[in-house]
Structure formats: C-alpha cells, structure tokens
C-alpha cells in the first residue's frame, strides 16, 4: 500500500509537470496573464468537482464533512492557494529556473527540519542524503530547463519563491493527516473550494485589463488545467498522502520539473542538456530510495 501511495504522488508530480508548458501556450495564444489563467483554472476545477459530487449524490455529505474539519480544510486550501499564487509571482519576478529551484527545493528541506523538531532528534543520514540528492538534481534540471532571462525583481522574486516553498511544505503537512480521515472526493472538493475562493478574485482583479479570449484552444487548455492538473492532480496527492509521509511526498513530486523539461524538449523544441539528464537521474534515484525505505505515515 505504501508503494502504491508513493506511485500516486509521483503521478501527481508528472501531471503537475504539464502545467508550465500549458500555461505558456495559453499565455502566448491568448495574452491572458498567468494570474487570470490561474483564476480560470481554479474555477474549472471547482466546477468539475462539484459536478462530480452532485453526480454521485455526495455534495451535501462532502460539505458537511468539510465543515466538521473546517479549520484544517481552510488551512490546507489557503496554503495551496498561497503556494500557487506566490509561485507565479516568483516566476515572473525571478525567472522560471530560480523560482522553481527555490520553491520546490526549499519545501523538502523545511519539512526535514520540521520533522526533526517534532521528533526532537536529528534526521537520519538516509533522510539527509535523499533530500540532498533530490535538491541537487532539481538544481541541475532547473538550470537546464528554459532560457536565461533577465529577472525584473530578483530579490522580491526570491522572497516570493521562499514563501511559495513554505506554503507548499505546509499545505502537504496539513493535508497529510486529514487525507487519512476524509475520502478523496471530500478532501479534494472542499479544499479546492477554498483554493477557488482565494485565487479566483485575486486572479481576476490582477488581470482585469484582459479577461477574455476568442481562442478556443486556450479555453480547452484552461479546462485541462483545472480538471486534470488541479482536480485530478490533488486527488492523486491526497490519496497518496494516506500512506506516504509528507516529506517523502514533497520529494516525489519533484518529478514535476523533470516532466516539464521533457515536454519542452519534445514539443517546444528546447534542447536537453547533460545537466538536465544527470539531474533527472538524481531525482529518480532519490525517489527510488523513498520506495525502498519509507517512514511510516503518522496517524
């Protein structure tokens, strides 16, 4: 069961790896800002999950269960919204490579420290080596993925990336115990409702100058971003978190930048560098070590 959970988290990382290329295509074709795209993505996810809950006759049950755990649901949703919003800011102000590296690299390190504080003992050598291997691989993949552009606000972008990584780590840590109490549909629906309540107004306010497009492909991709990368992606994550510790899950989702780089190479004409290959292999080895020796998920 633990291996299955880890595989589901890995699959979530692969699904999330399609976000960057899809957002890039939508932005290029429609001119919509990433914030506006994020707002529509959240709206599409909410619609899909509500329709699914209504379809199986469980919407009222999902909402009632969400209300019973409203504090943790709200925290998980707000941390998730903060992660996504700050990540967009980091990418815009510091560049894709720096934003990705700092955000996704900071999260497993933070969870390693938090776990040690909670257990009141230092992390094991295997835990440290796994995180170091994964973060080093992420650095190589991030440097290999994408053109080097001038960062308009590097210092603020770096702070946004740290904030995004912090929200990512805390959203995973907050969601893990709740995922073992609630079923996947309830957990995903109620959390996404909070995400939508935060991201939809913010995205539409920031992108108020340009909110619509006549490009059908862009709307189809936005639907994909909501239904697959948000609704399905987090359903996979929440299901996997039932048997996968949050720290291991954060490392496993580092397949996201690996997938994004591969898509850019295959479909967007970018070159795959030696550093990118080595980094991807290092992340793969780190995830493999999680599969061989996982810590028990806390109850």
C-alpha positions as a Python dict, from the first residue, in 0.01 Angstrom:
ca = {
    (1, 'X'): (0, 0, 0),
    (2, 'X'): (284, 239, 78),
    (3, 'X'): (438, 176, -263),
    (4, 'X'): (100, 242, -427),
    (5, 'X'): (68, 569, -235),
    (6, 'X'): (415, 679, -343),
    (7, 'X'): (333, 594, -705),
    (8, 'X'): (16, 806, -687),
    (9, 'X'): (216, 1101, -553),
    (10, 'X'): (471, 1053, -831),
    (11, 'X'): (187, 1052, -1084),
    (12, 'X'): (61, 1379, -936),
    (13, 'X'): (408, 1524, -993),
    (14, 'X'): (401, 1411, -1357),
    (15, 'X'): (56, 1565, -1406),
    (16, 'X'): (175, 1893, -1250),
    (17, 'X'): (471, 1892, -1486),
    (18, 'X'): (232, 1976, -1770),
    (19, 'X'): (119, 2299, -1600),
    (20, 'X'): (410, 2519, -1708),
    (21, 'X'): (405, 2427, -2078),
    (22, 'X'): (23, 2451, -2090),
    (23, 'X'): (20, 2793, -1921),
    (24, 'X'): (291, 2910, -2161),
    (25, 'X'): (85, 2803, -2463),
    (26, 'X'): (-231, 2968, -2327),
    (27, 'X'): (-45, 3290, -2250),
    (28, 'X'): (118, 3300, -2594),
    (29, 'X'): (-208, 3232, -2778),
    (30, 'X'): (-447, 3442, -2570),
    (31, 'X'): (-243, 3710, -2394),
    (32, 'X'): (-411, 3620, -2062),
    (33, 'X'): (-188, 3675, -1760),
    (34, 'X'): (-75, 3376, -1551),
    (35, 'X'): (-288, 3512, -1264),
    (36, 'X'): (-600, 3518, -1481),
    (37, 'X'): (-522, 3171, -1613),
    (38, 'X'): (-485, 3055, -1253),
    (39, 'X'): (-824, 3202, -1164),
    (40, 'X'): (-998, 3028, -1455),
    (41, 'X'): (-810, 2706, -1374),
    (42, 'X'): (-941, 2715, -1017),
    (43, 'X'): (-1295, 2787, -1139),
    (44, 'X'): (-1280, 2492, -1381),
    (45, 'X'): (-1157, 2262, -1102),
    (46, 'X'): (-1434, 2371, -866),
    (47, 'X'): (-1695, 2314, -1139),
    (48, 'X'): (-1565, 1965, -1221),
    (49, 'X'): (-1551, 1856, -857),
    (50, 'X'): (-1893, 1996, -768),
    (51, 'X'): (-2048, 1826, -1072),
    (52, 'X'): (-1875, 1501, -975),
    (53, 'X'): (-2002, 1526, -617),
    (54, 'X'): (-2356, 1600, -738),
    (55, 'X'): (-2333, 1315, -988),
    (56, 'X'): (-2265, 1058, -717),
    (57, 'X'): (-2512, 1222, -477),
    (58, 'X'): (-2249, 1322, -222),
    (59, 'X'): (-2224, 1702, -243),
    (60, 'X'): (-2410, 1762, 85),
    (61, 'X'): (-2208, 1489, 258),
    (62, 'X'): (-1881, 1638, 129),
    (63, 'X'): (-1974, 1985, 251),
    (64, 'X'): (-2088, 1855, 589),
    (65, 'X'): (-1764, 1663, 638),
    (66, 'X'): (-1567, 1968, 527),
    (67, 'X'): (-1746, 2182, 785),
    (68, 'X'): (-1659, 1934, 1060),
    (69, 'X'): (-1291, 1980, 977),
    (70, 'X'): (-1318, 2337, 855),
    (71, 'X'): (-1007, 2467, 1030),
    (72, 'X'): (-768, 2218, 871),
    (73, 'X'): (-953, 2226, 537),
    (74, 'X'): (-926, 2606, 531),
    (75, 'X'): (-559, 2595, 625),
    (76, 'X'): (-479, 2334, 358),
    (77, 'X'): (-671, 2530, 93),
    (78, 'X'): (-514, 2866, 181),
    (79, 'X'): (-164, 2719, 190),
    (80, 'X'): (-228, 2560, -150),
    (81, 'X'): (-359, 2888, -292),
    (82, 'X'): (-62, 3075, -145),
    (83, 'X'): (179, 2824, -296),
    (84, 'X'): (31, 2867, -643),
    (85, 'X'): (-5, 3246, -630),
    (86, 'X'): (344, 3309, -490),
    (87, 'X'): (494, 3064, -737),
    (88, 'X'): (352, 3265, -1028),
    (89, 'X'): (496, 3581, -872),
    (90, 'X'): (835, 3416, -823),
    (91, 'X'): (846, 3300, -1184),
    (92, 'X'): (752, 3647, -1313),
    (93, 'X'): (998, 3835, -1090),
    (94, 'X'): (1292, 3594, -1058),
    (95, 'X'): (1258, 3371, -1365),
    (96, 'X'): (1141, 3013, -1414),
    (97, 'X'): (1466, 2841, -1313),
    (98, 'X'): (1521, 3036, -991),
    (99, 'X'): (1154, 3028, -893),
    (100, 'X'): (1129, 2653, -947),
    (101, 'X'): (1457, 2571, -777),
    (102, 'X'): (1397, 2781, -465),
    (103, 'X'): (1028, 2691, -425),
    (104, 'X'): (1046, 2316, -481),
    (105, 'X'): (1391, 2284, -326),
    (106, 'X'): (1303, 2471, -8),
    (107, 'X'): (994, 2259, 66),
    (108, 'X'): (1164, 1921, 138),
    (109, 'X'): (1438, 2090, 339),
    (110, 'X'): (1180, 2272, 552),
    (111, 'X'): (983, 1952, 613),
    (112, 'X'): (1303, 1771, 707),
    (113, 'X'): (1374, 2038, 969),
    (114, 'X'): (1014, 2047, 1096),
    (115, 'X'): (1008, 1669, 1126),
    (116, 'X'): (1328, 1671, 1328),
    (117, 'X'): (1190, 1937, 1561),
    (118, 'X'): (867, 1742, 1613),
    (119, 'X'): (1055, 1417, 1685),
    (120, 'X'): (1319, 1601, 1891),
    (121, 'X'): (1601, 1423, 1719),
    (122, 'X'): (1818, 1496, 1415),
    (123, 'X'): (1725, 1346, 1078),
    (124, 'X'): (1884, 1019, 979),
    (125, 'X'): (2172, 1004, 733),
    (126, 'X'): (1947, 838, 475),
    (127, 'X'): (1689, 1118, 503),
    (128, 'X'): (1953, 1386, 461),
    (129, 'X'): (2116, 1208, 166),
    (130, 'X'): (1779, 1166, -8),
    (131, 'X'): (1692, 1535, 28),
    (132, 'X'): (2041, 1649, -78),
    (133, 'X'): (2033, 1419, -382),
    (134, 'X'): (1683, 1536, -481),
    (135, 'X'): (1756, 1908, -435),
    (136, 'X'): (2085, 1881, -627),
    (137, 'X'): (1902, 1705, -908),
    (138, 'X'): (1637, 1977, -902),
    (139, 'X'): (1908, 2242, -933),
    (140, 'X'): (2051, 2073, -1243),
    (141, 'X'): (1707, 2025, -1401),
    (142, 'X'): (1604, 2384, -1325),
    (143, 'X'): (1922, 2528, -1476),
    (144, 'X'): (1874, 2308, -1782),
    (145, 'X'): (1507, 2389, -1834),
    (146, 'X'): (1438, 2713, -2013),
    (147, 'X'): (1614, 3019, -2141),
    (148, 'X'): (1804, 3253, -1914),
    (149, 'X'): (1605, 3576, -1897),
    (150, 'X'): (1666, 3893, -1708),
    (151, 'X'): (1480, 3891, -1379),
    (152, 'X'): (1291, 4220, -1327),
    (153, 'X'): (1277, 4193, -944),
    (154, 'X'): (1522, 3920, -837),
    (155, 'X'): (1522, 3991, -462),
    (156, 'X'): (1143, 4011, -434),
    (157, 'X'): (1112, 3711, -663),
    (158, 'X'): (1343, 3513, -436),
    (159, 'X'): (1131, 3603, -132),
    (160, 'X'): (817, 3501, -320),
    (161, 'X'): (978, 3167, -408),
    (162, 'X'): (1070, 3104, -44),
    (163, 'X'): (714, 3192, 55),
    (164, 'X'): (578, 2961, -213),
    (165, 'X'): (800, 2675, -98),
    (166, 'X'): (693, 2733, 261),
    (167, 'X'): (324, 2724, 164),
    (168, 'X'): (384, 2408, -42),
    (169, 'X'): (550, 2232, 250),
    (170, 'X'): (284, 2342, 499),
    (171, 'X'): (-4, 2253, 265),
    (172, 'X'): (133, 1900, 232),
    (173, 'X'): (200, 1871, 605),
    (174, 'X'): (-151, 1999, 685),
    (175, 'X'): (-322, 1777, 427),
    (176, 'X'): (-149, 1452, 521),
    (177, 'X'): (-337, 1369, 846),
    (178, 'X'): (-665, 1498, 704),
    (179, 'X'): (-627, 1273, 399),
    (180, 'X'): (-636, 975, 633),
    (181, 'X'): (-966, 1087, 786),
    (182, 'X'): (-1160, 1200, 479),
    (183, 'X'): (-1225, 1025, 149),
    (184, 'X'): (-1060, 1160, -165),
    (185, 'X'): (-1370, 1327, -311),
    (186, 'X'): (-1449, 1511, 11),
    (187, 'X'): (-1090, 1617, 68),
    (188, 'X'): (-1034, 1736, -288),
    (189, 'X'): (-1370, 1911, -328),
    (190, 'X'): (-1366, 2104, -2),
    (191, 'X'): (-1000, 2204, -28),
    (192, 'X'): (-1042, 2317, -389),
    (193, 'X'): (-1342, 2530, -290),
    (194, 'X'): (-1111, 2719, -53),
    (195, 'X'): (-844, 2746, -323),
    (196, 'X'): (-1100, 2884, -566),
    (197, 'X'): (-1234, 3134, -313),
    (198, 'X'): (-880, 3271, -276),
    (199, 'X'): (-746, 3252, -632),
    (200, 'X'): (-1048, 3347, -844),
    (201, 'X'): (-1097, 3701, -707),
    (202, 'X'): (-720, 3762, -687),
    (203, 'X'): (-660, 3644, -1043),
    (204, 'X'): (-946, 3842, -1193),
    (205, 'X'): (-852, 4161, -1007),
    (206, 'X'): (-487, 4144, -1114),
    (207, 'X'): (-574, 4060, -1474),
    (208, 'X'): (-875, 4291, -1502),
    (209, 'X'): (-739, 4462, -1816),
    (210, 'X'): (-763, 4144, -2023),
    (211, 'X'): (-1004, 3876, -1904),
    (212, 'X'): (-1134, 3707, -2220),
    (213, 'X'): (-1002, 3549, -2536),
    (214, 'X'): (-1158, 3420, -2855),
    (215, 'X'): (-901, 3141, -2885),
    (216, 'X'): (-1080, 2806, -2841),
    (217, 'X'): (-757, 2615, -2785),
    (218, 'X'): (-676, 2837, -2488),
    (219, 'X'): (-1011, 2763, -2324),
    (220, 'X'): (-966, 2390, -2382),
    (221, 'X'): (-624, 2404, -2221),
    (222, 'X'): (-764, 2603, -1928),
    (223, 'X'): (-1026, 2331, -1885),
    (224, 'X'): (-747, 2073, -1887),
    (225, 'X'): (-550, 2273, -1630),
    (226, 'X'): (-850, 2281, -1398),
    (227, 'X'): (-989, 1930, -1444),
    (228, 'X'): (-662, 1738, -1470),
    (229, 'X'): (-376, 1934, -1311),
    (230, 'X'): (-579, 2073, -1019),
    (231, 'X'): (-879, 1846, -953),
    (232, 'X'): (-721, 1514, -1055),
    (233, 'X'): (-368, 1611, -952),
    (234, 'X'): (-468, 1690, -595),
    (235, 'X'): (-694, 1386, -578),
    (236, 'X'): (-387, 1175, -657),
    (237, 'X'): (-180, 1363, -398),
    (238, 'X'): (-441, 1335, -122),
    (239, 'X'): (-490, 964, -188),
    (240, 'X'): (-116, 905, -185),
    (241, 'X'): (-72, 1102, 138),
    (242, 'X'): (-276, 839, 325),
    (243, 'X'): (28, 611, 326),
    (244, 'X'): (313, 844, 225),
    (245, 'X'): (482, 1081, 474),
    (246, 'X'): (460, 1448, 371),
    (247, 'X'): (838, 1483, 340),
    (248, 'X'): (859, 1186, 105),
    (249, 'X'): (563, 1317, -95),
    (250, 'X'): (732, 1654, -149),
    (251, 'X'): (1044, 1479, -278),
    (252, 'X'): (837, 1253, -506),
    (253, 'X'): (658, 1548, -666),
    (254, 'X'): (995, 1675, -789),
    (255, 'X'): (901, 1474, -1098),
    (256, 'X'): (710, 1791, -1188),
    (257, 'X'): (1010, 1990, -1322),
    (258, 'X'): (1150, 1676, -1486),
    (259, 'X'): (824, 1630, -1675),
    (260, 'X'): (812, 1999, -1770),
    (261, 'X'): (1163, 1984, -1916),
    (262, 'X'): (1083, 1669, -2115),
    (263, 'X'): (767, 1828, -2258),
    (264, 'X'): (966, 2139, -2352),
    (265, 'X'): (1222, 1920, -2533),
    (266, 'X'): (969, 1704, -2717),
    (267, 'X'): (701, 1961, -2804),
    (268, 'X'): (854, 2309, -2767),
    (269, 'X'): (1187, 2249, -2939),
    (270, 'X'): (1417, 2306, -2640),
    (271, 'X'): (1745, 2116, -2608),
    (272, 'X'): (1805, 1853, -2340),
    (273, 'X'): (2140, 1925, -2176),
    (274, 'X'): (2372, 1684, -1999),
    (275, 'X'): (2298, 1866, -1672),
    (276, 'X'): (1926, 1809, -1724),
    (277, 'X'): (1977, 1435, -1782),
    (278, 'X'): (2200, 1399, -1475),
    (279, 'X'): (1955, 1599, -1263),
    (280, 'X'): (1659, 1388, -1373),
    (281, 'X'): (1850, 1069, -1292),
    (282, 'X'): (1941, 1205, -946),
    (283, 'X'): (1577, 1283, -872),
    (284, 'X'): (1482, 936, -991),
    (285, 'X'): (1738, 776, -760),
    (286, 'X'): (1614, 988, -467),
    (287, 'X'): (1253, 882, -530),
    (288, 'X'): (1366, 521, -567),
    (289, 'X'): (1527, 536, -224),
    (290, 'X'): (1192, 651, -82),
    (291, 'X'): (1025, 346, -229),
    (292, 'X'): (1279, 111, -73),
    (293, 'X'): (1261, 257, 278),
    (294, 'X'): (967, 476, 366),
    (295, 'X'): (899, 609, 712),
    (296, 'X'): (559, 508, 849),
    (297, 'X'): (295, 769, 784),
    (298, 'X'): (191, 935, 1109),
    (299, 'X'): (-160, 859, 1229),
}
